[in-house]
Coordinates of C-alpha atoms and ligand atoms in Angstrom, one line a residue:
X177 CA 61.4 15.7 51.9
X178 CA 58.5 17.2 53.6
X179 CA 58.8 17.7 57.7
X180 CA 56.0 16.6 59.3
X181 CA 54.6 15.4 62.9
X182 CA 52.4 15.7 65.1
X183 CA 51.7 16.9 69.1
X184 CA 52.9 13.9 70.7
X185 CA 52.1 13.6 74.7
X186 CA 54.8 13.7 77.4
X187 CA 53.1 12.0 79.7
X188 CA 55.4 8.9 79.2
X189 CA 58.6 11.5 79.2
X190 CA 60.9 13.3 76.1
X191 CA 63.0 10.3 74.9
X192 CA 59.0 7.9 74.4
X193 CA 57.6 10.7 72.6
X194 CA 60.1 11.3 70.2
X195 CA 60.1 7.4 69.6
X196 CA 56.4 7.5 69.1
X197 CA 57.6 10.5 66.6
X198 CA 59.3 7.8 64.5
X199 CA 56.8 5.0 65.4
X200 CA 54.6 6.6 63.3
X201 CA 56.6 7.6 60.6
X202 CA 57.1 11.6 61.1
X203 CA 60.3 13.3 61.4
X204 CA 59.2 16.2 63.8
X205 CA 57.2 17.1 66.8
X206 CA 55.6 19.7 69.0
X207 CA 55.4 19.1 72.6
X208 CA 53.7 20.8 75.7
X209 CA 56.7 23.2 77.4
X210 CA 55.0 21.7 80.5
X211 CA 51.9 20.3 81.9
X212 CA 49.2 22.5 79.7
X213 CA 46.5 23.4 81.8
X214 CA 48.5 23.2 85.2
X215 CA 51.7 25.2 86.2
X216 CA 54.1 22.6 87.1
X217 CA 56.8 20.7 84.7
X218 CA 59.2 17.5 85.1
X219 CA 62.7 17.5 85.4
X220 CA 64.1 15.2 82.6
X221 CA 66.8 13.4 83.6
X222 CA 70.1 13.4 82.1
X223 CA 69.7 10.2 80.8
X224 CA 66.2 10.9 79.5
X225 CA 67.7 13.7 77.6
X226 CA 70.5 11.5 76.3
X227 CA 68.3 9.4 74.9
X228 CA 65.8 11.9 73.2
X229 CA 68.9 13.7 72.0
X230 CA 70.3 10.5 70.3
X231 CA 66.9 9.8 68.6
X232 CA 66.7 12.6 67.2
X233 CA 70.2 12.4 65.7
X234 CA 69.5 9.0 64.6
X235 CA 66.4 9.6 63.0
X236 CA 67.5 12.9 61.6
X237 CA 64.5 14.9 62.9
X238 CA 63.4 18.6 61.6
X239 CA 62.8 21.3 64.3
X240 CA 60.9 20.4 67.4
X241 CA 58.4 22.5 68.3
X242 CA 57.3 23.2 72.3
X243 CA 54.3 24.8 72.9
X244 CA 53.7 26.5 75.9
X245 CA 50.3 26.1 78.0
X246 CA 47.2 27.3 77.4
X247 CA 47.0 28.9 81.1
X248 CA 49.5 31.3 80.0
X249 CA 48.1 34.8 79.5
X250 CA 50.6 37.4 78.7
X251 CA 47.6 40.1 77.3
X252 CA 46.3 39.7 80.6
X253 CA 45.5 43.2 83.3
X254 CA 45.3 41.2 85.8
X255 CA 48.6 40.9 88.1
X256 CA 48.8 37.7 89.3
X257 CA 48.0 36.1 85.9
X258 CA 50.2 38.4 84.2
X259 CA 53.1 37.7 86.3
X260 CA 52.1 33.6 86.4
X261 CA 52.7 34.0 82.4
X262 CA 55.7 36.2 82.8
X263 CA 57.2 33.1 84.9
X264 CA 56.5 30.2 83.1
X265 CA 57.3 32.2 79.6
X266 CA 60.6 33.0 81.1
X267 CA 61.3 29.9 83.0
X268 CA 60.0 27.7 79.7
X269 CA 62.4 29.6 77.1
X270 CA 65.2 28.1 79.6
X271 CA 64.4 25.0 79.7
X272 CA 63.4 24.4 76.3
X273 CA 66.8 26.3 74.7
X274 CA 68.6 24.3 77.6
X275 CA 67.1 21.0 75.5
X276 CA 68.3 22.5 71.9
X277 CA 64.8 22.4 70.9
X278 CA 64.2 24.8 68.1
X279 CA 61.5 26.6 68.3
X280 CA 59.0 27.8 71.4
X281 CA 55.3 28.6 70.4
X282 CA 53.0 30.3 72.5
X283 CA 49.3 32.0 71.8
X284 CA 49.3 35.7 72.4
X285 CA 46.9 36.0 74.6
X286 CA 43.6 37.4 75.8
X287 CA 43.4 41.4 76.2
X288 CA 39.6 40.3 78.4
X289 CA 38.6 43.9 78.3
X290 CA 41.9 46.2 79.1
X291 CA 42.0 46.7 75.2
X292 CA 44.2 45.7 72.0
X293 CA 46.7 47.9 72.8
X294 CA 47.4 47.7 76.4
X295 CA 47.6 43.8 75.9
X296 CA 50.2 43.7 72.9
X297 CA 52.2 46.0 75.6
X298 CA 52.0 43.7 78.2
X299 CA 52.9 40.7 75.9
X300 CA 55.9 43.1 74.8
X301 CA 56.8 43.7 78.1
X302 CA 56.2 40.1 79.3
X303 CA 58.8 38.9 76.2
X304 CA 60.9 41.4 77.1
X305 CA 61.8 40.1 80.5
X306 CA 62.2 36.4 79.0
X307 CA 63.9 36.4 75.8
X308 CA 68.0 36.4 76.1
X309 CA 70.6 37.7 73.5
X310 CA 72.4 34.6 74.1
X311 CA 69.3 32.0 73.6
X312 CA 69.1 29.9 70.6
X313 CA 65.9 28.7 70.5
X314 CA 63.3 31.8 68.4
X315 CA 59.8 32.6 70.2
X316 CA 57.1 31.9 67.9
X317 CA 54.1 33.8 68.2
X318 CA 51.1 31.7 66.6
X319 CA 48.0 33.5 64.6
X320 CA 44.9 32.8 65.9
X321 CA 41.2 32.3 65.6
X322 CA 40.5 36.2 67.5
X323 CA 37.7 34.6 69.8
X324 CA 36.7 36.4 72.4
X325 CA 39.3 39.5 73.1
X326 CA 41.9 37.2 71.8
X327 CA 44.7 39.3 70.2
X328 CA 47.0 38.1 67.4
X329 CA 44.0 36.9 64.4
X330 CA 45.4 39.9 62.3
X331 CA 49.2 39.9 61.1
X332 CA 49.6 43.3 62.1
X333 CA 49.2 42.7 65.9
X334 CA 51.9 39.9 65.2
X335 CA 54.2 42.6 63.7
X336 CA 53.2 44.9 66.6
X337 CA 54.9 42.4 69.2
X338 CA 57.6 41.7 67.1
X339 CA 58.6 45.3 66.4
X340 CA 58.0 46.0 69.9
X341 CA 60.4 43.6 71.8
X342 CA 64.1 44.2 72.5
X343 CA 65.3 41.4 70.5
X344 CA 63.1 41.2 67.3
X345 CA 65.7 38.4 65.6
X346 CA 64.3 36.0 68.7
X347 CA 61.0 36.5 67.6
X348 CA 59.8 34.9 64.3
X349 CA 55.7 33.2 63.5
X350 CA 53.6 29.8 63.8
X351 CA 51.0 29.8 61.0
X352 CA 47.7 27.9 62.2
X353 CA 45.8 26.7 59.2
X354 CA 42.6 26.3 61.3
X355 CA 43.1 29.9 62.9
X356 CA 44.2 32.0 60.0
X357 CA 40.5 30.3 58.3
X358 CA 38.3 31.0 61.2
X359 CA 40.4 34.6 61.4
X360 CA 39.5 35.6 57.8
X361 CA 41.7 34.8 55.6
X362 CA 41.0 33.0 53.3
X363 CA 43.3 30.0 52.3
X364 CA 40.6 27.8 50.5
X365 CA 40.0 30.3 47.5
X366 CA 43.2 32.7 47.7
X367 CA 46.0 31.2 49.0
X368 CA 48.6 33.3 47.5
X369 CA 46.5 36.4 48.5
X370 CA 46.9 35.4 52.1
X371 CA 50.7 34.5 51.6
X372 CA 51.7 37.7 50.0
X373 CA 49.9 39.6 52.7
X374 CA 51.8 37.8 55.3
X375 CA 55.1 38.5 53.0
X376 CA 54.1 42.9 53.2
X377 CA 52.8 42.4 56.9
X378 CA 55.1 40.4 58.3
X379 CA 57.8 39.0 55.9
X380 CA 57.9 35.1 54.7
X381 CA 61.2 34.7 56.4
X382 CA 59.7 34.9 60.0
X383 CA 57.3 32.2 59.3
X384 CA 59.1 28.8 60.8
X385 CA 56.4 26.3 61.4
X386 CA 53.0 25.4 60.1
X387 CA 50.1 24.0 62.2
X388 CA 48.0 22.0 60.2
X389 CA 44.4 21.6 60.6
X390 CA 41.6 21.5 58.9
X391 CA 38.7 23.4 60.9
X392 CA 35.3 22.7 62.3
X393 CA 34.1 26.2 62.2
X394 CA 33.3 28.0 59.0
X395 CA 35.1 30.6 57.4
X396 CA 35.6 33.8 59.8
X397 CA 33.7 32.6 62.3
X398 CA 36.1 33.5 65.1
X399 CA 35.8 29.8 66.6
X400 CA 38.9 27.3 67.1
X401 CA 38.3 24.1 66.6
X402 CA 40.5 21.6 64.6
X403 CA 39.3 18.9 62.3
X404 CA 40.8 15.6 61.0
X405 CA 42.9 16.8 57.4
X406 CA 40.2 17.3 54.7
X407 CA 37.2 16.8 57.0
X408 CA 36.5 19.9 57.9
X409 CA 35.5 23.5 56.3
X410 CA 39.1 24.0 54.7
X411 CA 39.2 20.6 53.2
X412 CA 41.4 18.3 51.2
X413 CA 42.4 20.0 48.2
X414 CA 43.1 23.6 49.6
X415 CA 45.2 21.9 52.7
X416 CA 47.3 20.1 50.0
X417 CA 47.9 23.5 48.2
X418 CA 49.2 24.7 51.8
X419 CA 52.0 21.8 51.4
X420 CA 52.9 22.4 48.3
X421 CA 53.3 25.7 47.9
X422 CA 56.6 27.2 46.9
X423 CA 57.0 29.3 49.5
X424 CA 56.2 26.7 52.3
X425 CA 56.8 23.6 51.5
X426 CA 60.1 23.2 53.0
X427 CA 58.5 24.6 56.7
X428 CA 57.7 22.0 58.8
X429 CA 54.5 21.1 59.1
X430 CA 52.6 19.8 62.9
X431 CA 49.0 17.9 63.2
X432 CA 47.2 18.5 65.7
X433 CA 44.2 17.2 64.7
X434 CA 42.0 15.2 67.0
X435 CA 43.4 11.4 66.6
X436 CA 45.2 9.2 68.2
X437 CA 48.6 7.6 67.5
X438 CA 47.7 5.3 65.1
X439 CA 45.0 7.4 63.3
X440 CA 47.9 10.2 62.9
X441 CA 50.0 7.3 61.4
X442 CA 47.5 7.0 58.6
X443 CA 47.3 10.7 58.7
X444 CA 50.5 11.5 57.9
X445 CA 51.1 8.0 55.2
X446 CA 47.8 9.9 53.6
X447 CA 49.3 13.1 53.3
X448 CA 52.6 12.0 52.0
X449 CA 51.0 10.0 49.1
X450 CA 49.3 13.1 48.4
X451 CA 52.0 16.2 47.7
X452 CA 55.5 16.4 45.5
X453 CA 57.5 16.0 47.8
X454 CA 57.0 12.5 50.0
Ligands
FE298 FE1 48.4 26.7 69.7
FE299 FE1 47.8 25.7 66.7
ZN300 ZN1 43.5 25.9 67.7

């Protein structure tokens, strides 16, 4: 059965957004780590995390997904962004291993002018001083978009980190349909071209979650912006390859494509009538 969801808000707390989860009819879901473009983050309470704990027993969901905030810049030179990222990468791996939550996801980050390789060692370094032998929970790096100084558009930056960082087996991939697109690679007319690639680059058995979007921007254009599935320059058809292809299918799969709620219920009821394995 195909794992899917979408980002759900925690405005309202862990134990609503997981019921939204199964409100509309997914069985997974990425969350903020904390508040995304601030620093700060909520305290669950134990009964809070009861009660997100037994929803997702009862409803059987896949891996959940955190994704840590955008304001976190681990490429960066500068010190006191560097060590803000260093904290909350550090502080978040805790909190969200502490919840049994799967899998962490965080964008590289943005070299802004120190250089490619003087930012994947400060991500390396920055990693280094967060990720425990004893944590459960794997650090996803995601591919992205490469706007601006952005570092991780080509898979062998991603293997860079990986290789680099004391614990490697803590350290797996978050595939961004929208991002690999606008990166260059091209899913619409050579999907398996970009999959074996990522297989001699990277390996298929570090990939653990897909983020689906369609995307706004054309083709290796360097710009992130998500579309609605099928609405945008990837489009229908070559999205529903994506979920049915052999060696992903069985990934779980995350939306975060600009709807609400209810239009993510469709979403979702749309896909599922559209792939082999509803
Ligand atoms: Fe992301
Ligand atoms: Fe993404
Ligand atoms: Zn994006």
């Amino acid at each position: 059965m195909l794992v899917i969801g979408t980002h759900m808000s925690i405005a309202q707390g862990l134990a609503k957004a997981a019921e939204n989860t199964v409100g509309i009819r997914a069985n997974t879901m990425q969350i903020f780590s904390r508040n995304p473009r601030g620093s700060t983050y909520r305290t669950y309470t134990e009964k809070e995390i009861q009660e997100f704990q037994a929803i997702r027993r009862e409803h059987q969901l896949g891996p959940i997904l955190a994704h840590a905030p955008y304001t976190m810049n681990l490429a960066s030179g500068q010190e006191k962004v560097y060590e803000f990222a260093c904290t909350v990468i550090r502080e978040d791996i805790q909190r969200m291993d502490a919840l049994g939550i799967e899998n962490i996801v965080f964008h590289p980050g943005s070299h802004t002018g120190i250089g490619v390789e003087a930012g994947i060692q400060n991500i390396i370094a920055g990693l280094n001083q967060a990720i425990t032998k004893q944590q459960q929970i794997i650090v996803l790096l995601e591919t992205m978009s490469g706007k601006g100084t952005e570092i991780g558009a080509v898979f062998e930056q991603l293997k860079e980190i990986r290789e680099g960082v004391k614990y490697p087996e803590k350290v797996g991939i978050c595939l961004d349909t929208c991002h690999v697109f606008s990166a260059g690679y091209d899913i619409v007319h050579d999907l398996d071209g970009v999959i074996e690639e990522f297989d001699r680059v990277l390996g298929l058995d570090l990939l653990r979650a897909i983020h689906l979007n369609d995307s706004m921007m054309a083709f290796a254009s360097h710009k992130d912006r998500h579309a609605v599935f099928g609405a945008g320059e990837i489009g229908m058809e070559a999205l529903e390859r994506v979920l049915n292809h052999p060696a992903l299918k069985d990934l779980p799969f995350y939306l975060e494509t600009p709807l609400d709620d209810m239009g993510h219920k469709e979403e979702i009821c749309m896909i599922r009538n559209r792939i082999d394995n509803p």
